[in-house]
Short mmCIF file of C-alpha atoms in Angstrom, two decimals:
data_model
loop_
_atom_site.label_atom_id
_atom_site.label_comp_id
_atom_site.label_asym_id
_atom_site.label_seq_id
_atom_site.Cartn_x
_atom_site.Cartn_y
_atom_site.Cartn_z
CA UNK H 47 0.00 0.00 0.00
CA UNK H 48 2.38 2.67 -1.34
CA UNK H 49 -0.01 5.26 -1.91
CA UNK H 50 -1.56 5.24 1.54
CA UNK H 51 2.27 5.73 3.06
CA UNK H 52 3.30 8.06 0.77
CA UNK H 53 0.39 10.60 1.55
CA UNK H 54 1.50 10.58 5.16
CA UNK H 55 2.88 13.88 6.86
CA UNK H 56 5.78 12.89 8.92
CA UNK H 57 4.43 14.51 12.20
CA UNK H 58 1.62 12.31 12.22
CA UNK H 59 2.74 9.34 11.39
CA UNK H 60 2.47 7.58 14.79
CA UNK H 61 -0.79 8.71 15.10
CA UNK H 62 -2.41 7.45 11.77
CA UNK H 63 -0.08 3.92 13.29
CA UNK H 64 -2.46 3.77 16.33
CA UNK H 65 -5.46 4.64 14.61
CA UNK H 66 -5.12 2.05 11.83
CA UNK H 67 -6.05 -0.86 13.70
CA UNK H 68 -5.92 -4.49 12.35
CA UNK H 69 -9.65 -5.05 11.10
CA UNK H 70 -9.26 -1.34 8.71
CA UNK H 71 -5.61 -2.69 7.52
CA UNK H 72 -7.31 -6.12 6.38
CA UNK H 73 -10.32 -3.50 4.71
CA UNK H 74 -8.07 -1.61 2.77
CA UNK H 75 -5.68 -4.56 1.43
CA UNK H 76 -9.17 -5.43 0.61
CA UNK H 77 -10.06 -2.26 -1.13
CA UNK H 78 -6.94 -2.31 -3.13
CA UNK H 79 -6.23 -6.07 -4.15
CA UNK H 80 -9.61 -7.87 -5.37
CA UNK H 81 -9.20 -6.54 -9.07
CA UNK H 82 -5.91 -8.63 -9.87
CA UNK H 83 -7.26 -11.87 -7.57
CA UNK H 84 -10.63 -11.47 -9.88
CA UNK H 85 -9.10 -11.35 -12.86
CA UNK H 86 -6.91 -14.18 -12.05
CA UNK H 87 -9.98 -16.08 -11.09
CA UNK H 88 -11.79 -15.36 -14.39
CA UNK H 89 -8.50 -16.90 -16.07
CA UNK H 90 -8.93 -20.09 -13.49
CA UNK H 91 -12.25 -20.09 -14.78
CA UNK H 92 -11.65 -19.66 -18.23
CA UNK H 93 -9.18 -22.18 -18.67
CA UNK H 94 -10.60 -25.02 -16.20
CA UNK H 95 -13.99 -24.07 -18.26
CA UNK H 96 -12.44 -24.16 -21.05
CA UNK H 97 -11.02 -27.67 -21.00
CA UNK H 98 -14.06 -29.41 -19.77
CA UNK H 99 -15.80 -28.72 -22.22
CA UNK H 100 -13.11 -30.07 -24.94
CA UNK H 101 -13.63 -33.33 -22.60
CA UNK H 102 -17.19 -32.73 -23.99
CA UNK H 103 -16.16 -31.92 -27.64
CA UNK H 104 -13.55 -35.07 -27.57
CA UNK H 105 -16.89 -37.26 -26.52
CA UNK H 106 -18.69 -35.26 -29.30
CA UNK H 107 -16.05 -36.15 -32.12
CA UNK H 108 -15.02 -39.59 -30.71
CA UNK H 109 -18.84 -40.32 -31.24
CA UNK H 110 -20.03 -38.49 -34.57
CA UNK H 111 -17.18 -41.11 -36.26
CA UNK H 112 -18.67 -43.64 -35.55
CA UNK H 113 -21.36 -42.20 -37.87
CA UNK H 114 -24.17 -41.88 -35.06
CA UNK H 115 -26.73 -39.43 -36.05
CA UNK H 116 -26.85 -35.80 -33.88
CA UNK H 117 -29.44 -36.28 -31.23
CA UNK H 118 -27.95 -39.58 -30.36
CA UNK H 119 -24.62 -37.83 -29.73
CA UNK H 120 -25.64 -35.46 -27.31
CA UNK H 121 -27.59 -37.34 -25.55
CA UNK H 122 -24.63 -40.18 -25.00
CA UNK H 123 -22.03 -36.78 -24.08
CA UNK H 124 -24.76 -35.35 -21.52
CA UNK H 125 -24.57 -39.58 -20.34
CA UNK H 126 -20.71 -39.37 -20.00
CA UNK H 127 -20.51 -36.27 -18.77
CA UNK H 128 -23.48 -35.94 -15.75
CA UNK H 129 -21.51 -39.99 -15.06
CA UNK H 130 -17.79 -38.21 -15.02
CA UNK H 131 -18.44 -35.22 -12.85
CA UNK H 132 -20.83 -37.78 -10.46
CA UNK H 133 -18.22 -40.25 -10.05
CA UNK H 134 -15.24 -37.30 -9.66
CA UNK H 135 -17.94 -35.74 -6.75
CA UNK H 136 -17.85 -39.40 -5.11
CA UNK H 137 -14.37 -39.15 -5.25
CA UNK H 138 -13.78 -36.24 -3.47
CA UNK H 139 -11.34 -34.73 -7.00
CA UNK H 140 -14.50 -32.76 -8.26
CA UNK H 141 -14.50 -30.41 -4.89
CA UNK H 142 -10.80 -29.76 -5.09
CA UNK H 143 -10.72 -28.86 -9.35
CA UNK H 144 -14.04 -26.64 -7.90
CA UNK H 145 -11.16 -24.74 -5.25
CA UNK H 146 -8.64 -24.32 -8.28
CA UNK H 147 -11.72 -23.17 -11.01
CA UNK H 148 -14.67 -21.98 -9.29
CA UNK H 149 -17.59 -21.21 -11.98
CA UNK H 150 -14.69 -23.09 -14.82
CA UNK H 151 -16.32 -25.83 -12.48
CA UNK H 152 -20.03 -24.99 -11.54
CA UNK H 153 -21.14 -23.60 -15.00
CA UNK H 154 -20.41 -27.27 -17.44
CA UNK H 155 -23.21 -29.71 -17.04
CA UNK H 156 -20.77 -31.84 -14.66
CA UNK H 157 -20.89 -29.10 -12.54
CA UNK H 158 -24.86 -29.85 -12.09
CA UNK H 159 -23.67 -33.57 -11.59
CA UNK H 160 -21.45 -32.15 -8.68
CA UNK H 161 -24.54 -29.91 -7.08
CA UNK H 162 -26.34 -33.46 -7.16
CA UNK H 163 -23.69 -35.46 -5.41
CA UNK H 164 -22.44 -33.16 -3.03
CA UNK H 165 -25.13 -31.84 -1.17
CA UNK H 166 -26.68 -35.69 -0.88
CA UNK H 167 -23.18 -36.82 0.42
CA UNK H 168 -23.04 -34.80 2.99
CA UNK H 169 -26.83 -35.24 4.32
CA UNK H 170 -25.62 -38.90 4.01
CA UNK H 171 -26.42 -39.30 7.93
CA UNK H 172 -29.85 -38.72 7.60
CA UNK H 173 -31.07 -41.37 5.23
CA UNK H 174 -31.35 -42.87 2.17
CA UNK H 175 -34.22 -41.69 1.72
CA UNK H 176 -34.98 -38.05 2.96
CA UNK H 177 -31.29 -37.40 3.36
CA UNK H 178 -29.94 -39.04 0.23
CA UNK H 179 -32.91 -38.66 -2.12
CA UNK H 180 -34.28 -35.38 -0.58
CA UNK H 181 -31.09 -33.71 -0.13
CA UNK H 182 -29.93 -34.11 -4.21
CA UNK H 183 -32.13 -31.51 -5.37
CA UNK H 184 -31.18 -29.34 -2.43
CA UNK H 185 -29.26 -27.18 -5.71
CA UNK H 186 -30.53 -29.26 -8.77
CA UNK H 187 -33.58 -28.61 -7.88
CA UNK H 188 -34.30 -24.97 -8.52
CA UNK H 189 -32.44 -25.31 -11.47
CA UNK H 190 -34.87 -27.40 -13.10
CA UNK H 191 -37.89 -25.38 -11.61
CA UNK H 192 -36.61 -22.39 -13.00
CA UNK H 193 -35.09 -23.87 -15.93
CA UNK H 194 -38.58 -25.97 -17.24
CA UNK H 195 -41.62 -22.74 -16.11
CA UNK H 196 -39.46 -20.32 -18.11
CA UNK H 197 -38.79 -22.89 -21.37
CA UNK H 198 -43.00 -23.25 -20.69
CA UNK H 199 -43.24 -19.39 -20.61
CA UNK H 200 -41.19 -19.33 -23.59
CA UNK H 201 -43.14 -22.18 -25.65
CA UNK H 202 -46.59 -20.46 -24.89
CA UNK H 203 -45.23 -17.51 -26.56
CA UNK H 204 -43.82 -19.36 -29.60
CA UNK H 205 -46.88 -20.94 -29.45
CA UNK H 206 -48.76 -17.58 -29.56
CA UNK H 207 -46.67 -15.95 -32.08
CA UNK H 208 -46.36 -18.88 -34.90
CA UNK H 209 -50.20 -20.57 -34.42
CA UNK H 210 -52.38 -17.97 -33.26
CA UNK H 211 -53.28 -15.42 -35.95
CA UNK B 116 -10.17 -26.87 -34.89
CA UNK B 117 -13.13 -28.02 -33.08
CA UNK B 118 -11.51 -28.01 -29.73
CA UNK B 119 -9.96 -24.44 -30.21
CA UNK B 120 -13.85 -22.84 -30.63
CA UNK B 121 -15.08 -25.52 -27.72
CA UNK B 122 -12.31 -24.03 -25.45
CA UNK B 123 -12.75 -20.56 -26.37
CA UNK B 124 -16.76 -20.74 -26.14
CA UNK B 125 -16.88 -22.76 -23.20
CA UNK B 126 -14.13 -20.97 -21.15
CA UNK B 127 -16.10 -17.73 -22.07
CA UNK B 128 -19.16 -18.46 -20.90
CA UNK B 129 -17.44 -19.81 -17.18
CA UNK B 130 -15.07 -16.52 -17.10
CA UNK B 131 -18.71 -14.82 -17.31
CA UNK B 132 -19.87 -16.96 -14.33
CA UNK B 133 -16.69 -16.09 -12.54
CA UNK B 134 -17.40 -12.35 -12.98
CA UNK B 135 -21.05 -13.19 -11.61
CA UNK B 136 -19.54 -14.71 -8.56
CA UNK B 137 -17.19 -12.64 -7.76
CA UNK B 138 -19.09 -9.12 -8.56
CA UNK B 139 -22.68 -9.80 -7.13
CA UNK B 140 -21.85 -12.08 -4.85
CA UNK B 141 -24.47 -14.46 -6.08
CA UNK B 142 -24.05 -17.72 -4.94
CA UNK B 143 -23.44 -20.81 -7.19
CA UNK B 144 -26.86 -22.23 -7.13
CA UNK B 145 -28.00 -18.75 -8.02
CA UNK B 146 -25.46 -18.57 -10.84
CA UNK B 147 -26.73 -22.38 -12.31
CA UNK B 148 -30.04 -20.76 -12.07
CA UNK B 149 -29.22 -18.08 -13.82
CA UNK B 150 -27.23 -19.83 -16.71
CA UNK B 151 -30.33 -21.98 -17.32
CA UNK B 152 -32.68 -19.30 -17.79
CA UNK B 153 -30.27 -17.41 -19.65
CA UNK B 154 -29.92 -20.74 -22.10
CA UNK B 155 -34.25 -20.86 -22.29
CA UNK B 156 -33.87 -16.59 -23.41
CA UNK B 157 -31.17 -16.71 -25.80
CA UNK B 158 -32.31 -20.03 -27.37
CA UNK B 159 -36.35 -18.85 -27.56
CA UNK B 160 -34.39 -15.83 -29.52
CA UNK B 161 -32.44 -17.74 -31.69
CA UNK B 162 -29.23 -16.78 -30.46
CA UNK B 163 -27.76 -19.68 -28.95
CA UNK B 164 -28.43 -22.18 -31.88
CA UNK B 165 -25.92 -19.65 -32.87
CA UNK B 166 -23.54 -19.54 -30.28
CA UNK B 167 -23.36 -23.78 -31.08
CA UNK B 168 -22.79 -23.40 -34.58
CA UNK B 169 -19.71 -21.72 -33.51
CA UNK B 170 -18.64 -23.51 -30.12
CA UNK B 171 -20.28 -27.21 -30.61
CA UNK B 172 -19.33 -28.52 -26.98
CA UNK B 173 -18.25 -25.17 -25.37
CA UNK B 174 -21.70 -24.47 -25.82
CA UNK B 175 -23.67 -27.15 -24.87
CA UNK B 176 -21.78 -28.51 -22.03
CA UNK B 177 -22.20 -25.24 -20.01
CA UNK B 178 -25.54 -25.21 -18.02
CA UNK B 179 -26.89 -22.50 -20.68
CA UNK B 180 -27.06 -25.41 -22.99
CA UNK B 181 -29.52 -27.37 -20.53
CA UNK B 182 -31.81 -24.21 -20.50
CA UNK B 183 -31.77 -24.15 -24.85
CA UNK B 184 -32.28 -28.40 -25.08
CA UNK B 185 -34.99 -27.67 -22.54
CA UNK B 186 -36.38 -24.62 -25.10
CA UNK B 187 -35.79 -26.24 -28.27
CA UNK B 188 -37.61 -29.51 -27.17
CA UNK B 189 -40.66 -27.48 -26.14
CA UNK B 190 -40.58 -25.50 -29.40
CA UNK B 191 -40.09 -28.51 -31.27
CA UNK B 192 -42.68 -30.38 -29.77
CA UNK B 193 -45.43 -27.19 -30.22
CA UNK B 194 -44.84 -27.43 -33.99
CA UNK B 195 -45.06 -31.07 -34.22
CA UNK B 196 -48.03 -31.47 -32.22
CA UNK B 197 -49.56 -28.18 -30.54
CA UNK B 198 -49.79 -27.14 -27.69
CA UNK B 199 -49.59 -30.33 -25.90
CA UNK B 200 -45.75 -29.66 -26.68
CA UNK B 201 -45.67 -27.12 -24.08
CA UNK B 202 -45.76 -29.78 -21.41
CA UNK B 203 -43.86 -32.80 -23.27
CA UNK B 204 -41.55 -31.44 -25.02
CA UNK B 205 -39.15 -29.74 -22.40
CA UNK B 206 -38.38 -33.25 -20.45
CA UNK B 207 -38.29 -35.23 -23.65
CA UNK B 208 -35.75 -33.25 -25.03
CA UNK B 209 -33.49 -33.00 -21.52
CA UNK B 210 -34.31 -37.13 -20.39
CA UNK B 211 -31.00 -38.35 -21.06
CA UNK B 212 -29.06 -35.82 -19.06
CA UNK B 213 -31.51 -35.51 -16.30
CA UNK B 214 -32.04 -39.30 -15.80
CA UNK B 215 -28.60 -39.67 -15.70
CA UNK B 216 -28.45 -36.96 -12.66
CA UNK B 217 -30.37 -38.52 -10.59
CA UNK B 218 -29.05 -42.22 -11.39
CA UNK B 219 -25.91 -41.80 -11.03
CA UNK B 220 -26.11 -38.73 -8.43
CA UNK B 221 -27.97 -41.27 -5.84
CA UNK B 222 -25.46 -44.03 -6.45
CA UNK B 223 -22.44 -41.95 -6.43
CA UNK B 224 -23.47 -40.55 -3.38
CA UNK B 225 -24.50 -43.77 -2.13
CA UNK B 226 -21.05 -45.24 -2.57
CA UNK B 227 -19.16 -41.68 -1.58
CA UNK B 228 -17.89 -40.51 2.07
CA UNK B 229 -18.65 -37.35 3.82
CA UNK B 230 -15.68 -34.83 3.94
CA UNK B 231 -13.87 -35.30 7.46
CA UNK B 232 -13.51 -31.95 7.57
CA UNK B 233 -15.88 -29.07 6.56
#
């Protein structure tokens, strides 16, 4: 914090010592650092991101030679994918990539295969039925609320718009 | 070449969730949330069909791409068959990946541990 030193009059510098207690230091290394730590975390993101989703594309490829049609394909890479970032969850390798890559790690579909796992793991103690089962949509859950009333929303208007005159 | 415009899509659109997390303090279920709905807009607009063309995998691997499967099916499933589509079409069109969630989420969490430590 050169700036904050260098606008110090000499006289009263042992005062400003006294009145700059810990908690304001750790506020104004705050105020000054988080644009380099988010950018860095953007390029975490970005590259972590990045490479899943060539895991995805490799699937994609690997799949379209063996001359399956398109539909078929996606479907098999959501498969693989929602299986991958399950069984990496069960692992306990999923949670540490998500330290390293934050959203590079929530946002890809295995990231929703993570919010499944996760959350049911740890609610492990209190069933398999209303801890396991219950506590998998704790996340996933408003996802697909949210995700399947606004494609509705958005079908009644295509609906609207292309058959009603 | 493929994997160059996967990578540069995909990493995109997670650099944008990283922004989102780390400038509104939204929280990552909020984020997913977001990304879905954000896939339903920009695919009921045409836009993301787009953004595929372009990034094949870095596009549809990324939540968004849940959100436009979910729209497209729906839309799909209107002009095929009315407005019954508006009900069938959204989980025919995302039953692969969300069967496989909850499959292999219960197992996998069957067979997983708890973290020792929080």
């Amino acid at each position: 914090m050169p700036e904050f030193t260098a606008r110090l009059v000499p006289g009263r510098d042992i005062i400003m010592k006294q009145v700059f207690t810990k908690e304001e230091y750790a506020e104004h290394v705050k105020r000054a650092s988080p644009n380099s730590k988010i950018f860095i975390n953007i390029i975490k993101a970005f590259i972590v991101g990045g490479l899943i989703c060539d895991i995805g594309q490799f699937i994609i490829n690997m799949l379209k030679a063996r001359g399956l049609d398109s539909e078929v394909v996606s479907n098999i890479t959501s498969i693989i994918m929602i299986f991958l970032g399950a069984l990496l969850t069960a692992l306990n390798i999923y949670n540490v990539i998500g330290k390293f890559a934050g959203a590079g790690s929530i946002v890809p579909i295995t990231g929703f295969a993570n919010s499944v796992v996760s959350p049911a793991i740890e609610f492990k103690t209190e069933g398999y039925v209303m801890g396991l089962g219950a506590k998998m949509f704790v996340i996933a859950g408003p996802v697909i609320v949210f995700g399947v009333c606004s494609a509705m929303i958005a079908g009644v208007i295509h609906y609207f718009i292309t058959y009603v005159p | 070449m493929s994997y160059l415009s996967a990578f540069l899509v995909g990493g995109i659109i997670c650099a944008i969730g990283q922004i989102l997390i780390d400038k509104t303090k939204l929280t990552s279920a909020r984020i997913l949330v977001v990304y879905v709905v954000s896939g339903v807009i920009l695919a009921a607009f045409g836009v993301y069909q787009k953004i595929i063309d372009i990034g094949g995998a870095g596009a549809t691997i990324p939540l968004t791409g849940f959100g436009f499967n979910l729209a497209k099916g729906i839309f799909n499933e209107v002009d095929r068959i009315g407005i019954l589509g508006i009900f069938t079409g959204g989980f025919k069109a995302a039953s692969a990946g969300l069967s496989a969630a909850v499959f292999f989420g219960y197992i996998m969490a069957a067979l997983g541990k708890p973290k020792a430590k929080k």
